[in-house]
Coordinates of C-alpha atoms and ligand atoms in Angstrom, one line a residue:
M1044 CA -12.3 -13.3 12.4
Y1045 CA -14.3 -10.1 12.5
N1046 CA -16.1 -8.1 9.9
I1047 CA -16.7 -4.4 10.1
C1048 CA -17.9 -3.7 6.6
N1049 CA -20.1 -6.8 6.5
N1050 CA -18.0 -8.8 4.1
K1051 CA -16.8 -12.4 4.4
C1052 CA -13.2 -13.3 4.5
I1053 CA -12.6 -17.0 4.1
G1054 CA -10.7 -18.6 7.0
V1055 CA -8.2 -15.7 7.3
Y1056 CA -7.9 -13.5 10.3
I1057 CA -7.8 -9.8 9.7
T1058 CA -5.1 -9.3 12.3
M1059 CA -2.4 -7.2 10.9
L1060 CA 0.0 -6.7 13.7
Y1061 CA 3.4 -7.0 12.1
P1062 CA 5.0 -10.2 13.4
Q1063 CA 7.6 -9.7 16.1
M1064 CA 9.9 -11.8 18.4
N1065 CA 9.6 -10.8 22.0
A1066 CA 9.4 -12.4 25.5
K1067 CA 6.2 -14.3 24.6
R1068 CA 6.4 -14.7 20.8
M1069 CA 8.8 -16.7 18.6
L1070 CA 9.4 -15.6 15.0
T1071 CA 11.2 -17.2 12.1
Q1072 CA 11.3 -16.2 8.4
L1073 CA 10.6 -18.7 5.7
S1074 CA 11.7 -16.5 2.8
G1075 CA 14.4 -18.0 0.6
F1076 CA 14.4 -20.6 -2.1
W1077 CA 11.1 -22.6 -2.5
K1078 CA 10.3 -25.3 -5.0
F1079 CA 8.0 -24.0 -7.8
A1080 CA 5.8 -25.5 -10.4
M1081 CA 4.0 -23.8 -13.3
D1082 CA 0.3 -24.8 -13.4
K1083 CA -0.6 -23.5 -16.9
E1084 CA -4.0 -25.1 -16.8
N1085 CA -4.8 -23.7 -13.3
N1086 CA -6.1 -27.0 -12.1
G1087 CA -3.3 -28.2 -9.9
E1088 CA -5.7 -29.5 -7.3
S1089 CA -7.2 -32.0 -9.7
K1090 CA -3.6 -33.2 -10.2
N1091 CA -3.2 -33.6 -6.5
W1092 CA -0.5 -31.0 -6.3
Q1093 CA -1.6 -30.0 -2.8
N1094 CA 0.2 -33.2 -1.6
G1095 CA 3.5 -32.4 -3.4
I1096 CA 4.3 -30.3 -6.5
P1097 CA 6.1 -31.5 -9.6
A1098 CA 8.7 -28.8 -9.2
D1099 CA 10.1 -27.3 -12.5
H1100 CA 12.0 -24.3 -10.9
E1101 CA 13.4 -23.2 -7.6
V1102 CA 12.5 -19.6 -7.0
A1103 CA 13.2 -17.0 -4.4
V1104 CA 10.3 -16.1 -2.1
G1105 CA 10.0 -12.5 -1.2
A1106 CA 10.2 -11.4 -4.9
S1107 CA 8.0 -11.8 -8.0
W1108 CA 8.7 -14.9 -10.0
N1109 CA 8.7 -13.2 -13.4
E1110 CA 12.2 -11.9 -13.7
Q1111 CA 13.9 -14.8 -12.0
F1112 CA 13.7 -17.1 -15.0
Q1113 CA 13.1 -16.2 -18.7
D1114 CA 10.2 -18.7 -19.0
L1115 CA 8.5 -17.1 -16.0
M1116 CA 8.5 -13.6 -17.4
Y1117 CA 5.2 -13.9 -19.1
F1118 CA 3.7 -16.6 -16.8
F1119 CA 0.3 -15.3 -15.5
D1120 CA -1.3 -18.5 -14.4
T1121 CA -1.0 -20.4 -11.1
G1122 CA 2.4 -20.8 -9.5
W1123 CA 2.7 -23.5 -6.9
Y1124 CA 5.3 -23.1 -4.1
E1125 CA 6.5 -25.7 -1.8
T1126 CA 8.8 -25.7 1.2
S1127 CA 9.1 -27.6 4.5
V1128 CA 9.8 -26.7 8.1
V1129 CA 10.2 -28.4 11.4
V1130 CA 8.2 -26.6 14.1
P1131 CA 10.0 -27.2 17.5
T1132 CA 8.2 -29.4 20.1
N1133 CA 8.4 -26.7 22.8
Y1134 CA 5.7 -24.6 20.9
Q1135 CA 3.1 -27.4 21.2
S1136 CA 1.1 -25.4 23.7
E1137 CA 1.1 -22.2 21.6
R1138 CA -0.7 -21.0 18.6
V1139 CA 1.4 -21.3 15.5
W1140 CA 0.8 -18.8 12.6
L1141 CA 1.8 -18.8 9.0
R1142 CA 2.0 -15.2 7.6
V1143 CA 2.5 -14.1 4.1
G1144 CA 3.4 -10.5 3.6
A1145 CA 1.7 -10.3 0.2
A1146 CA 1.1 -12.6 -2.8
N1147 CA -0.3 -11.7 -6.2
Y1148 CA -3.2 -12.6 -6.7
L1149 CA -5.3 -15.3 -5.1
S1150 CA -3.5 -17.7 -2.7
K1151 CA -4.5 -21.1 -1.3
V1152 CA -2.5 -22.8 1.5
W1153 CA -2.1 -26.4 2.4
I1154 CA -0.1 -27.9 5.3
N1155 CA 0.8 -31.6 5.1
G1156 CA -1.8 -32.0 2.4
Q1157 CA -4.6 -30.4 4.5
Y1158 CA -6.4 -27.3 3.1
V1159 CA -5.9 -24.4 5.5
G1160 CA -7.6 -21.5 3.6
L1161 CA -7.4 -18.8 0.9
H1162 CA -6.8 -15.1 0.6
E1163 CA -7.8 -13.0 -2.3
G1164 CA -6.0 -9.8 -3.3
P1165 CA -2.4 -8.6 -3.7
H1166 CA -0.3 -6.2 -1.7
L1167 CA -1.8 -7.0 1.7
P1168 CA -0.7 -9.7 4.2
F1169 CA -2.7 -12.8 5.2
E1170 CA -2.2 -15.3 8.0
F1171 CA -3.6 -18.6 9.2
D1172 CA -3.5 -20.3 12.6
I1173 CA -1.8 -23.5 11.5
S1174 CA -1.5 -25.1 15.0
D1175 CA -3.9 -27.9 14.3
Y1176 CA -2.3 -28.7 10.9
V1177 CA 1.4 -29.0 11.9
K1178 CA 3.2 -32.0 13.4
F1179 CA 5.5 -30.7 16.1
G1180 CA 9.1 -31.8 16.0
E1181 CA 8.7 -33.2 12.5
E1182 CA 9.1 -32.0 8.9
N1183 CA 5.9 -30.2 7.7
Q1184 CA 5.2 -29.6 4.1
I1185 CA 3.8 -26.1 3.2
I1186 CA 2.3 -25.6 -0.2
I1187 CA 1.0 -22.2 -1.4
A1188 CA -0.7 -21.9 -4.8
V1189 CA -0.7 -18.4 -6.1
D1190 CA -3.1 -17.7 -9.0
A1191 CA -1.8 -14.6 -10.9
Q1192 CA -4.4 -14.7 -13.7
I1193 CA -5.5 -11.3 -14.9
K1194 CA -9.3 -10.9 -14.7
P1195 CA -11.9 -8.1 -14.9
D1196 CA -13.2 -8.6 -11.3
R1197 CA -9.8 -8.7 -9.7
L1198 CA -8.4 -5.6 -7.8
P1199 CA -6.7 -4.1 -9.7
P1200 CA -8.8 -5.4 -12.7
G1201 CA -7.5 -6.5 -16.0
D1202 CA -8.8 -7.9 -19.3
V1203 CA -11.8 -5.6 -19.1
E1204 CA -14.4 -5.4 -21.9
D1205 CA -15.8 -2.0 -21.3
E1206 CA -14.6 1.1 -23.2
Q1207 CA -11.5 2.3 -21.3
I1208 CA -10.8 5.9 -20.4
I1209 CA -7.1 5.5 -19.9
G1210 CA -6.3 3.5 -23.0
F1211 CA -4.4 0.4 -22.1
K1212 CA -6.6 -2.0 -24.0
G1213 CA -4.7 -4.5 -26.1
Q1214 CA -1.5 -4.3 -24.3
Y1215 CA 0.4 -7.5 -23.4
P1216 CA -0.1 -8.8 -20.8
N1217 CA -3.7 -7.6 -20.8
N1218 CA -3.8 -5.9 -17.4
Y1219 CA -5.7 -2.7 -17.3
F1220 CA -3.3 -0.4 -15.6
D1221 CA 0.1 1.0 -16.4
F1222 CA 2.5 -1.2 -14.4
F1223 CA 3.6 -4.7 -14.9
P1224 CA 1.3 -7.3 -13.2
Y1225 CA 4.1 -9.2 -11.5
G1226 CA 3.0 -12.5 -9.9
G1227 CA 4.2 -14.5 -6.9
I1228 CA 4.9 -14.3 -3.2
N1229 CA 6.3 -10.8 -3.2
R1230 CA 6.9 -10.2 0.4
P1231 CA 8.4 -12.2 3.3
V1232 CA 6.8 -15.3 4.7
Y1233 CA 7.0 -15.9 8.5
I1234 CA 6.0 -18.5 11.0
Y1235 CA 5.4 -17.0 14.5
T1236 CA 3.8 -18.1 17.7
T1237 CA 1.4 -16.6 20.2
S1238 CA -0.2 -17.8 23.3
K1239 CA -3.7 -19.3 23.0
T1240 CA -5.1 -16.0 24.4
H1241 CA -3.3 -13.2 22.6
I1242 CA -3.4 -9.7 21.4
Q1243 CA -4.9 -9.6 17.9
S1244 CA -5.1 -5.9 17.0
M1245 CA -4.1 -2.5 18.4
T1246 CA -5.3 1.0 17.6
V1247 CA -3.6 4.1 18.9
T1248 CA -4.8 7.6 18.2
S1249 CA -3.9 10.9 19.9
E1250 CA -5.3 14.3 20.6
V1251 CA -2.9 17.1 21.4
A1252 CA -3.7 20.4 23.2
D1253 CA -1.7 22.7 25.5
A1254 CA 1.5 20.6 25.5
T1255 CA -0.5 17.5 26.6
A1256 CA -1.4 14.5 24.5
I1257 CA -4.2 12.2 25.2
V1258 CA -3.3 8.8 23.7
H1259 CA -6.4 6.6 23.2
Y1260 CA -5.8 2.9 22.9
E1261 CA -7.8 0.0 21.9
V1262 CA -6.4 -3.5 22.3
K1263 CA -8.3 -6.4 20.8
L1264 CA -7.7 -9.9 22.0
N1265 CA -8.8 -13.1 20.3
A1266 CA -10.7 -14.3 23.3
D1267 CA -12.1 -13.2 26.6
F1268 CA -9.4 -12.6 29.2
T1269 CA -9.3 -12.0 33.0
G1270 CA -6.2 -10.6 34.5
S1271 CA -4.0 -7.6 34.6
V1272 CA -2.9 -5.6 31.6
Q1273 CA 0.3 -3.5 31.7
L1274 CA 0.5 -0.6 29.3
Q1275 CA 3.8 1.2 28.8
L1276 CA 4.5 4.1 26.5
S1277 CA 8.2 4.1 26.0
K1278 CA 10.0 4.4 29.4
E1279 CA 7.9 7.4 30.4
L1280 CA 4.6 6.1 31.3
T1281 CA 3.3 2.8 32.8
E1282 CA -0.2 1.9 33.8
E1283 CA -1.8 -1.3 34.9
V1284 CA -5.5 -2.1 34.6
Q1285 CA -7.5 -5.2 35.7
V1286 CA -9.9 -6.7 33.3
D1287 CA -12.6 -9.3 33.7
A1288 CA -13.8 -11.6 31.0
T1289 CA -13.3 -9.2 28.1
D1290 CA -11.6 -9.3 24.7
L1291 CA -11.4 -5.5 24.3
I1292 CA -9.3 -3.2 26.4
T1293 CA -9.7 0.5 25.9
G1294 CA -8.5 3.5 27.7
Q1295 CA -6.3 6.5 27.5
L1296 CA -2.9 7.7 28.6
T1297 CA -2.0 11.3 29.3
V1298 CA 1.4 12.4 28.1
K1299 CA 2.8 15.7 29.3
N1300 CA 5.0 17.6 26.9
P1301 CA 4.8 14.9 24.3
R1302 CA 7.6 14.6 21.7
L1303 CA 5.4 14.9 18.6
W1304 CA 6.2 12.9 15.4
S1305 CA 7.1 15.3 12.7
M1306 CA 9.1 15.5 9.5
E1307 CA 12.0 17.1 11.3
D1308 CA 11.8 14.9 14.4
P1309 CA 10.1 11.6 13.6
H1310 CA 10.0 10.4 17.2
L1311 CA 8.4 7.0 17.7
Y1312 CA 7.0 5.8 21.0
N1313 CA 7.0 2.1 21.9
F1314 CA 3.5 1.3 23.1
K1315 CA 4.0 -2.0 24.9
V1316 CA 1.1 -4.2 26.1
D1317 CA 1.6 -7.2 28.4
L1318 CA -1.1 -9.5 29.6
Y1319 CA -0.7 -11.3 33.0
D1320 CA -2.8 -14.0 34.5
G1321 CA -1.5 -13.8 38.1
E1322 CA 2.2 -14.7 37.8
N1323 CA 1.8 -16.0 34.3
H1324 CA 2.9 -13.7 31.6
V1325 CA 0.4 -14.5 28.8
D1326 CA 1.3 -12.2 25.9
S1327 CA 3.3 -9.2 24.9
Y1328 CA 3.3 -6.9 21.9
T1329 CA 5.2 -3.6 21.3
L1330 CA 3.8 -1.3 18.7
K1331 CA 6.0 1.6 17.4
T1332 CA 3.8 4.6 16.8
G1333 CA 3.9 8.4 16.9
I1334 CA 1.9 11.1 18.5
R1335 CA 0.8 13.7 16.0
T1336 CA -2.3 15.4 14.7
V1337 CA -3.3 15.8 11.1
E1338 CA -6.2 17.9 9.7
L1339 CA -7.3 19.9 6.6
V1340 CA -7.6 23.6 7.4
N1341 CA -8.2 26.4 4.9
N1342 CA -7.4 24.0 2.0
K1343 CA -4.0 23.0 3.5
L1344 CA -2.8 20.0 5.3
V1345 CA -1.9 20.9 8.8
L1346 CA 0.4 18.6 10.8
N1347 CA 0.7 19.3 14.5
G1348 CA -0.8 22.7 13.9
K1349 CA 1.6 23.7 11.1
E1350 CA 0.7 24.0 7.5
V1351 CA 2.6 21.6 5.2
F1352 CA 2.6 21.8 1.4
L1353 CA 3.0 18.3 0.1
K1354 CA 5.8 17.9 -2.4
G1355 CA 6.9 14.6 -3.7
F1356 CA 6.0 11.8 -6.0
G1357 CA 3.9 8.9 -7.0
L1358 CA 6.1 5.8 -6.6
H1359 CA 6.0 2.2 -7.6
E1360 CA 7.4 -0.9 -5.9
D1361 CA 9.4 -1.9 -8.9
F1362 CA 13.0 -3.0 -9.4
A1363 CA 14.9 -5.1 -11.9
V1364 CA 14.9 -8.9 -11.0
L1365 CA 12.9 -8.3 -7.8
G1366 CA 9.8 -7.1 -9.7
K1367 CA 7.5 -6.2 -6.8
G1368 CA 9.6 -8.0 -4.2
M1369 CA 10.3 -6.3 -0.9
N1370 CA 14.0 -5.4 -0.5
H1371 CA 15.3 -3.4 2.4
A1372 CA 18.1 -1.9 0.4
V1373 CA 15.8 -0.6 -2.3
I1374 CA 13.5 0.9 0.3
A1375 CA 16.5 2.7 1.9
K1376 CA 17.7 3.9 -1.4
D1377 CA 14.3 5.3 -2.4
M1378 CA 13.8 7.0 0.9
N1379 CA 17.3 8.5 0.7
L1380 CA 16.6 9.8 -2.8
L1381 CA 13.3 11.3 -1.7
K1382 CA 15.1 13.2 1.0
W1383 CA 18.0 14.1 -1.3
I1384 CA 15.6 15.7 -3.7
G1385 CA 13.8 17.6 -1.0
A1386 CA 10.5 15.6 -1.1
N1387 CA 8.4 15.5 2.1
S1388 CA 5.8 13.0 0.9
F1389 CA 4.7 10.3 -1.5
R1390 CA 1.6 8.3 -2.5
T1391 CA 1.7 4.5 -2.5
S1392 CA 0.5 4.5 -6.1
H1393 CA -1.3 2.2 -6.9
Y1394 CA -1.6 -0.3 -4.1
P1395 CA -0.6 -0.6 -0.4
Y1396 CA 3.2 -0.8 -0.1
S1397 CA 5.1 -3.2 2.1
E1398 CA 4.9 -2.8 5.8
E1399 CA 8.7 -2.4 5.8
F1400 CA 8.3 0.6 3.5
L1401 CA 5.9 2.3 5.9
Q1402 CA 8.0 1.5 8.9
Y1403 CA 10.9 3.2 7.2
A1404 CA 8.7 6.2 6.3
D1405 CA 7.8 6.4 10.0
S1406 CA 11.3 6.5 11.1
Q1407 CA 12.4 8.9 8.4
G1408 CA 9.6 11.4 8.8
M1409 CA 8.1 11.0 5.4
L1410 CA 4.4 11.8 4.8
V1411 CA 2.4 9.1 3.0
I1412 CA -0.9 9.0 1.2
G1413 CA -1.8 5.3 1.4
E1414 CA -3.6 4.0 -1.6
T1415 CA -5.8 0.9 -2.4
P1416 CA -5.2 -1.2 -5.5
F1417 CA -8.4 0.1 -7.2
V1418 CA -7.1 1.3 -10.5
G1419 CA -9.1 2.2 -13.5
F1420 CA -12.6 1.1 -12.5
V1421 CA -15.2 1.4 -15.2
K1422 CA -19.0 1.3 -15.3
S1423 CA -19.3 -2.5 -15.1
H1424 CA -17.4 -2.5 -11.8
Y1425 CA -19.7 -0.1 -10.1
T1426 CA -22.8 -2.3 -10.5
N1427 CA -21.0 -5.5 -9.5
D1428 CA -21.7 -6.5 -5.8
R1429 CA -18.8 -8.9 -5.7
I1430 CA -16.4 -6.0 -6.6
L1431 CA -18.0 -3.7 -4.0
N1432 CA -17.7 -6.3 -1.2
H1433 CA -14.2 -7.3 -2.2
A1434 CA -13.2 -3.6 -2.3
K1435 CA -14.6 -3.0 1.2
Q1436 CA -12.7 -6.1 2.3
V1437 CA -9.5 -4.7 0.9
I1438 CA -10.1 -1.3 2.5
Q1439 CA -10.7 -3.0 5.8
E1440 CA -7.5 -5.0 5.5
M1441 CA -5.4 -2.0 4.5
I1442 CA -6.7 0.2 7.3
E1443 CA -6.3 -2.5 9.9
R1444 CA -2.7 -3.0 8.7
D1445 CA -1.7 0.6 8.4
K1446 CA -3.7 2.7 10.8
N1447 CA -1.0 3.1 13.4
H1448 CA 1.7 4.5 11.1
P1449 CA 2.2 8.1 11.9
S1450 CA 3.6 8.6 8.4
I1451 CA 0.2 7.9 6.8
I1452 CA -1.6 11.2 6.7
A1453 CA -4.4 10.4 4.3
W1454 CA -6.0 7.6 2.4
S1455 CA -6.7 7.4 -1.3
L1456 CA -9.4 4.9 -2.2
A1457 CA -8.9 4.7 -6.0
N1458 CA -6.9 5.9 -8.9
E1459 CA -8.4 7.1 -12.1
G1460 CA -11.7 5.2 -12.1
D1461 CA -14.2 6.4 -14.7
T1462 CA -16.1 8.8 -12.4
S1463 CA -18.1 10.3 -15.3
V1464 CA -20.8 7.7 -15.2
P1465 CA -23.7 8.1 -12.7
E1466 CA -23.1 4.6 -11.3
A1467 CA -19.8 5.9 -9.9
G1468 CA -21.6 8.1 -7.4
P1469 CA -23.2 5.5 -5.1
F1470 CA -20.2 3.1 -5.5
Y1471 CA -17.6 5.6 -4.3
K1472 CA -19.9 6.9 -1.6
K1473 CA -20.1 3.4 -0.1
L1474 CA -16.3 3.1 -0.2
Y1475 CA -15.9 6.4 1.5
E1476 CA -18.4 5.5 4.2
C1477 CA -16.7 2.1 4.8
A1478 CA -13.3 3.7 5.2
K1479 CA -14.5 6.6 7.4
S1480 CA -16.4 4.2 9.7
L1481 CA -13.2 2.3 10.3
E1482 CA -10.9 5.3 10.5
P1483 CA -12.2 8.7 11.1
T1484 CA -8.9 10.4 11.9
R1485 CA -7.4 10.9 8.4
P1486 CA -8.7 12.7 5.4
I1487 CA -9.8 10.5 2.5
T1488 CA -9.6 11.1 -1.3
I1489 CA -9.9 9.4 -4.6
V1490 CA -7.8 10.3 -7.6
N1491 CA -9.8 11.7 -10.6
C1492 CA -8.9 12.1 -14.2
V1493 CA -12.2 13.2 -15.7
A1494 CA -13.4 16.8 -16.2
P1495 CA -14.7 18.2 -12.9
E1496 CA -18.2 19.0 -14.2
K1497 CA -18.6 15.3 -15.3
D1498 CA -17.5 13.8 -12.0
Y1499 CA -20.1 11.9 -9.9
A1500 CA -17.8 10.8 -7.0
L1501 CA -15.5 13.5 -5.6
E1502 CA -18.3 15.4 -3.8
Y1503 CA -18.2 12.6 -1.1
Y1504 CA -14.5 13.0 -0.4
D1505 CA -12.5 15.2 2.0
F1506 CA -10.1 16.5 -0.7
V1507 CA -9.8 16.3 -4.4
S1508 CA -6.9 14.5 -6.1
I1509 CA -6.3 14.9 -9.8
N1510 CA -3.9 13.6 -12.3
R1511 CA -3.2 16.1 -15.2
Y1512 CA -0.8 15.8 -18.1
Y1513 CA -1.0 19.2 -19.9
G1514 CA 2.0 19.5 -22.1
W1515 CA 2.3 15.7 -22.4
Y1516 CA -0.9 13.8 -23.4
E1517 CA -2.4 17.1 -24.4
Q1518 CA -0.6 20.1 -25.8
T1519 CA 2.3 17.7 -26.5
G1520 CA 5.5 19.6 -27.2
R1521 CA 4.0 22.9 -26.2
L1522 CA 5.2 23.8 -22.7
D1523 CA 3.9 27.4 -22.6
E1524 CA 0.4 26.3 -23.7
G1525 CA 0.5 23.3 -21.3
C1526 CA 1.3 25.7 -18.4
S1527 CA -1.5 28.1 -19.2
V1528 CA -4.1 25.4 -19.6
L1529 CA -2.9 23.8 -16.3
S1530 CA -3.4 27.1 -14.5
E1531 CA -7.0 27.6 -16.0
K1532 CA -8.0 24.1 -15.4
L1533 CA -6.9 24.1 -11.7
D1534 CA -9.1 27.1 -11.1
E1535 CA -12.0 25.3 -12.8
V1536 CA -11.6 22.2 -10.6
Y1537 CA -11.6 24.4 -7.5
E1538 CA -14.7 26.3 -8.7
V1539 CA -16.6 23.0 -9.0
F1540 CA -15.6 21.3 -5.8
K1541 CA -14.5 24.1 -3.4
K1542 CA -12.2 21.6 -1.6
P1543 CA -8.5 21.4 -1.2
I1544 CA -6.8 20.0 -4.3
M1545 CA -3.9 17.6 -4.4
I1546 CA -2.2 17.2 -7.7
T1547 CA -1.3 13.5 -7.5
E1548 CA 0.3 13.2 -11.0
F1549 CA 1.8 15.5 -13.6
G1550 CA 4.9 14.8 -15.7
A1551 CA 6.5 13.8 -18.9
D1552 CA 8.5 10.8 -20.2
A1553 CA 12.3 11.4 -20.6
V1554 CA 14.7 9.0 -22.1
A1555 CA 17.8 9.2 -19.8
G1556 CA 20.7 10.5 -21.9
L1557 CA 18.5 12.1 -24.6
H1558 CA 19.2 15.8 -24.8
I1559 CA 17.5 18.2 -27.2
D1560 CA 17.6 22.0 -27.3
P1561 CA 15.1 23.6 -27.7
P1562 CA 13.4 20.9 -25.6
E1563 CA 11.3 18.3 -27.3
A1564 CA 9.0 15.6 -25.9
F1565 CA 11.1 12.7 -24.5
S1566 CA 14.2 14.7 -23.9
E1567 CA 15.6 15.3 -20.4
E1568 CA 15.3 19.0 -21.0
Y1569 CA 11.6 18.8 -21.8
Q1570 CA 10.8 16.8 -18.7
A1571 CA 12.9 19.1 -16.5
E1572 CA 11.4 22.3 -17.7
M1573 CA 7.8 20.9 -17.6
V1574 CA 7.9 19.6 -14.1
T1575 CA 9.6 22.7 -12.7
R1576 CA 7.4 25.2 -14.3
Q1577 CA 4.2 23.3 -13.5
Y1578 CA 5.2 22.7 -9.9
K1579 CA 5.6 26.5 -9.4
I1580 CA 2.1 27.1 -10.9
M1581 CA 0.6 24.6 -8.5
E1582 CA 2.4 25.9 -5.5
E1583 CA 1.1 29.4 -6.0
K1584 CA -2.6 28.4 -6.0
P1585 CA -4.0 29.0 -2.6
Y1586 CA -6.4 26.0 -2.8
V1587 CA -3.7 23.5 -3.7
M1588 CA -2.4 21.4 -0.8
G1589 CA 0.4 19.6 -2.6
A1590 CA 1.9 18.4 -5.9
H1591 CA 3.3 15.0 -6.6
I1592 CA 5.3 14.5 -9.8
W1593 CA 4.7 11.3 -11.8
A1594 CA 6.9 9.4 -11.2
F1595 CA 9.7 9.0 -8.8
A1596 CA 11.6 6.4 -10.9
D1597 CA 11.0 4.6 -14.3
F1598 CA 9.0 1.4 -13.8
K1599 CA 8.2 -1.6 -15.9
T1600 CA 4.9 -1.8 -17.8
S1601 CA 3.1 -4.2 -20.1
Q1602 CA 4.1 -4.1 -23.7
T1603 CA 2.2 -1.4 -25.6
P1604 CA 3.4 1.0 -28.4
S1605 CA 3.5 4.0 -26.0
R1606 CA 6.0 2.4 -23.6
V1607 CA 9.6 1.3 -24.3
I1608 CA 10.0 -1.5 -21.7
V1609 CA 9.4 1.0 -18.9
N1610 CA 7.3 4.1 -18.3
R1611 CA 10.0 6.8 -18.5
K1612 CA 8.3 9.5 -16.5
G1613 CA 10.7 8.8 -13.6
L1614 CA 12.9 11.6 -12.4
F1615 CA 15.2 8.8 -11.7
T1616 CA 15.9 5.8 -13.9
R1617 CA 14.8 2.4 -12.9
D1618 CA 18.2 1.8 -11.3
R1619 CA 17.7 5.1 -9.4
Q1620 CA 20.1 7.4 -11.2
P1621 CA 19.0 11.1 -11.5
K1622 CA 17.8 12.6 -14.8
L1623 CA 18.2 16.4 -15.4
A1624 CA 14.8 17.0 -13.9
A1625 CA 15.9 15.5 -10.6
H1626 CA 18.6 18.1 -10.3
M1627 CA 16.3 20.9 -11.3
I1628 CA 13.5 19.9 -8.8
R1629 CA 16.1 19.4 -6.1
K1630 CA 17.1 23.1 -6.5
E1631 CA 13.4 24.1 -6.3
W1632 CA 12.5 21.9 -3.3
I1633 CA 15.7 22.3 -1.2
Q1634 CA 15.6 26.1 -1.5
N1635 CA 12.0 26.4 -0.6
Ligands
LIG1482 C1 -1.8 8.0 -15.0 C2 -1.9 6.8 -14.2 C3 -0.5 6.2 -14.0 C4 0.2 6.1 -15.3 C5 0.4 7.6 -15.8 C6 1.1 7.7 -17.2 O1 -2.7 8.9 -15.0 O2 -2.4 7.1 -12.9 O3 -0.7 4.9 -13.5 O4 1.4 5.5 -15.2 O5 -0.8 8.2 -15.9 O6 2.3 7.7 -17.2 O7 0.4 7.7 -18.2

């Protein structure tokens, strides 16, 4: 366990290397059907459920529980999961790890009735060394209690008392953001092994100049190690270093004529590290990563020295039946549609997406703004130390997990907090400093929705992100007026901040199949005309670095009079069929 931002994490390692099977590591997946019990009083422990649950369902793990059974749809208490596994005897001398890809919201783990630890927060993985809890060669009972209650001090928060600026108060369920608060173990569960001394974390960054890349590496071990370390960058480059009683191996590799990771050629290098103690091969890990540079120059994003205008979407991990479950086919479909429409980027609105999503973005050459789950903070959050510490913890976990993805070109630390109150300033400054200290290589932003002159937070960030709905929430039904207001307001934002501007959201709801001419709000025509015209305005502003339409596909929300089951701002329907706007934008983006 190690803490960079001075927070505590309880019993859980922040070691976010994606689990892999290799010469020294065994890996098996535990996703599938698990026994499940609804704990409506949230007091399962007092009923001794940690020793065996009174199962009332059998649910699929690796997906939200809500849409799997009608009576789970609106269940937002604690779901208890149980399964069993035999750990082979030949792993007795190894460390055995239980790893959960993500569970919403607070998870507690028991093995054979013994408490192992807890993890707070959705959308990020957690793992425990369970070697001392398992019985080798015998059946082991694994129980995970997932508390999905919606509360004001959870991230993202819900059931908040303060006056809200984005107006979701009173919706059902009472989350505080515009997407359904799915519960459960949403991503895969794995058991894997490592040797007792093992690689815990790897960081790879690169500098490129004159057709040469300097690849800096930092390999963190769980314990001091003496021996030789073999470092291999694909087949091209191998180096060996001797280390003496250290848990940190740092250095650099020089790559002549590197094949840079880019949108056109998303080349990934295999960075393989092997530890040897004499003849004994101790551990091995292969990280797929890319060599590329990213910077902000003259208000534009510059990738490998070339200017890129970001065009794409805010997405959601959301699909019928799966909820927020990770599904390889949905990821492939989404990425395929992003390419079909001519997008080059997306934001992981409004939380970190699955590791598999980012791996696919790496291999497909898609640019990603990685976002935290801090949605809709208000005044009471900014003065709450628990929130601040938890937020720093989440930033640390996200960066540790995602820092080596070449696809990630920037971080967004929040979406639509109320930045118009003075308390917002110091709060967001601390978040920025925390993230920058961990990861100085990428630009960092937060997404704003208040008037620029009232904003207390954006001055601390590298670029300005704004969500603006002219012609929808304002100037409804008036496309011309919406467009001219947009143009004026963009200039005003730039005048205040003098920083590059990313439009992270703009758009309109459209009911698929509803056609009205002349265009009216909610028709496919209105959405198509609005996003195409507004995109052109944004693209022409010299200080705008990119524009993301809200949203990629329709997605499920809580129940509220302004949403009909789903938010319909998608250019694709929830089952990923194109609306008129998708065809229009495709023309615009593929031609340009
Ligand atoms: C926003 C939010 C997003 C909502 C969207 C909308 O500004 O960031 O979460 O879904 O507006 O459709 O209202």
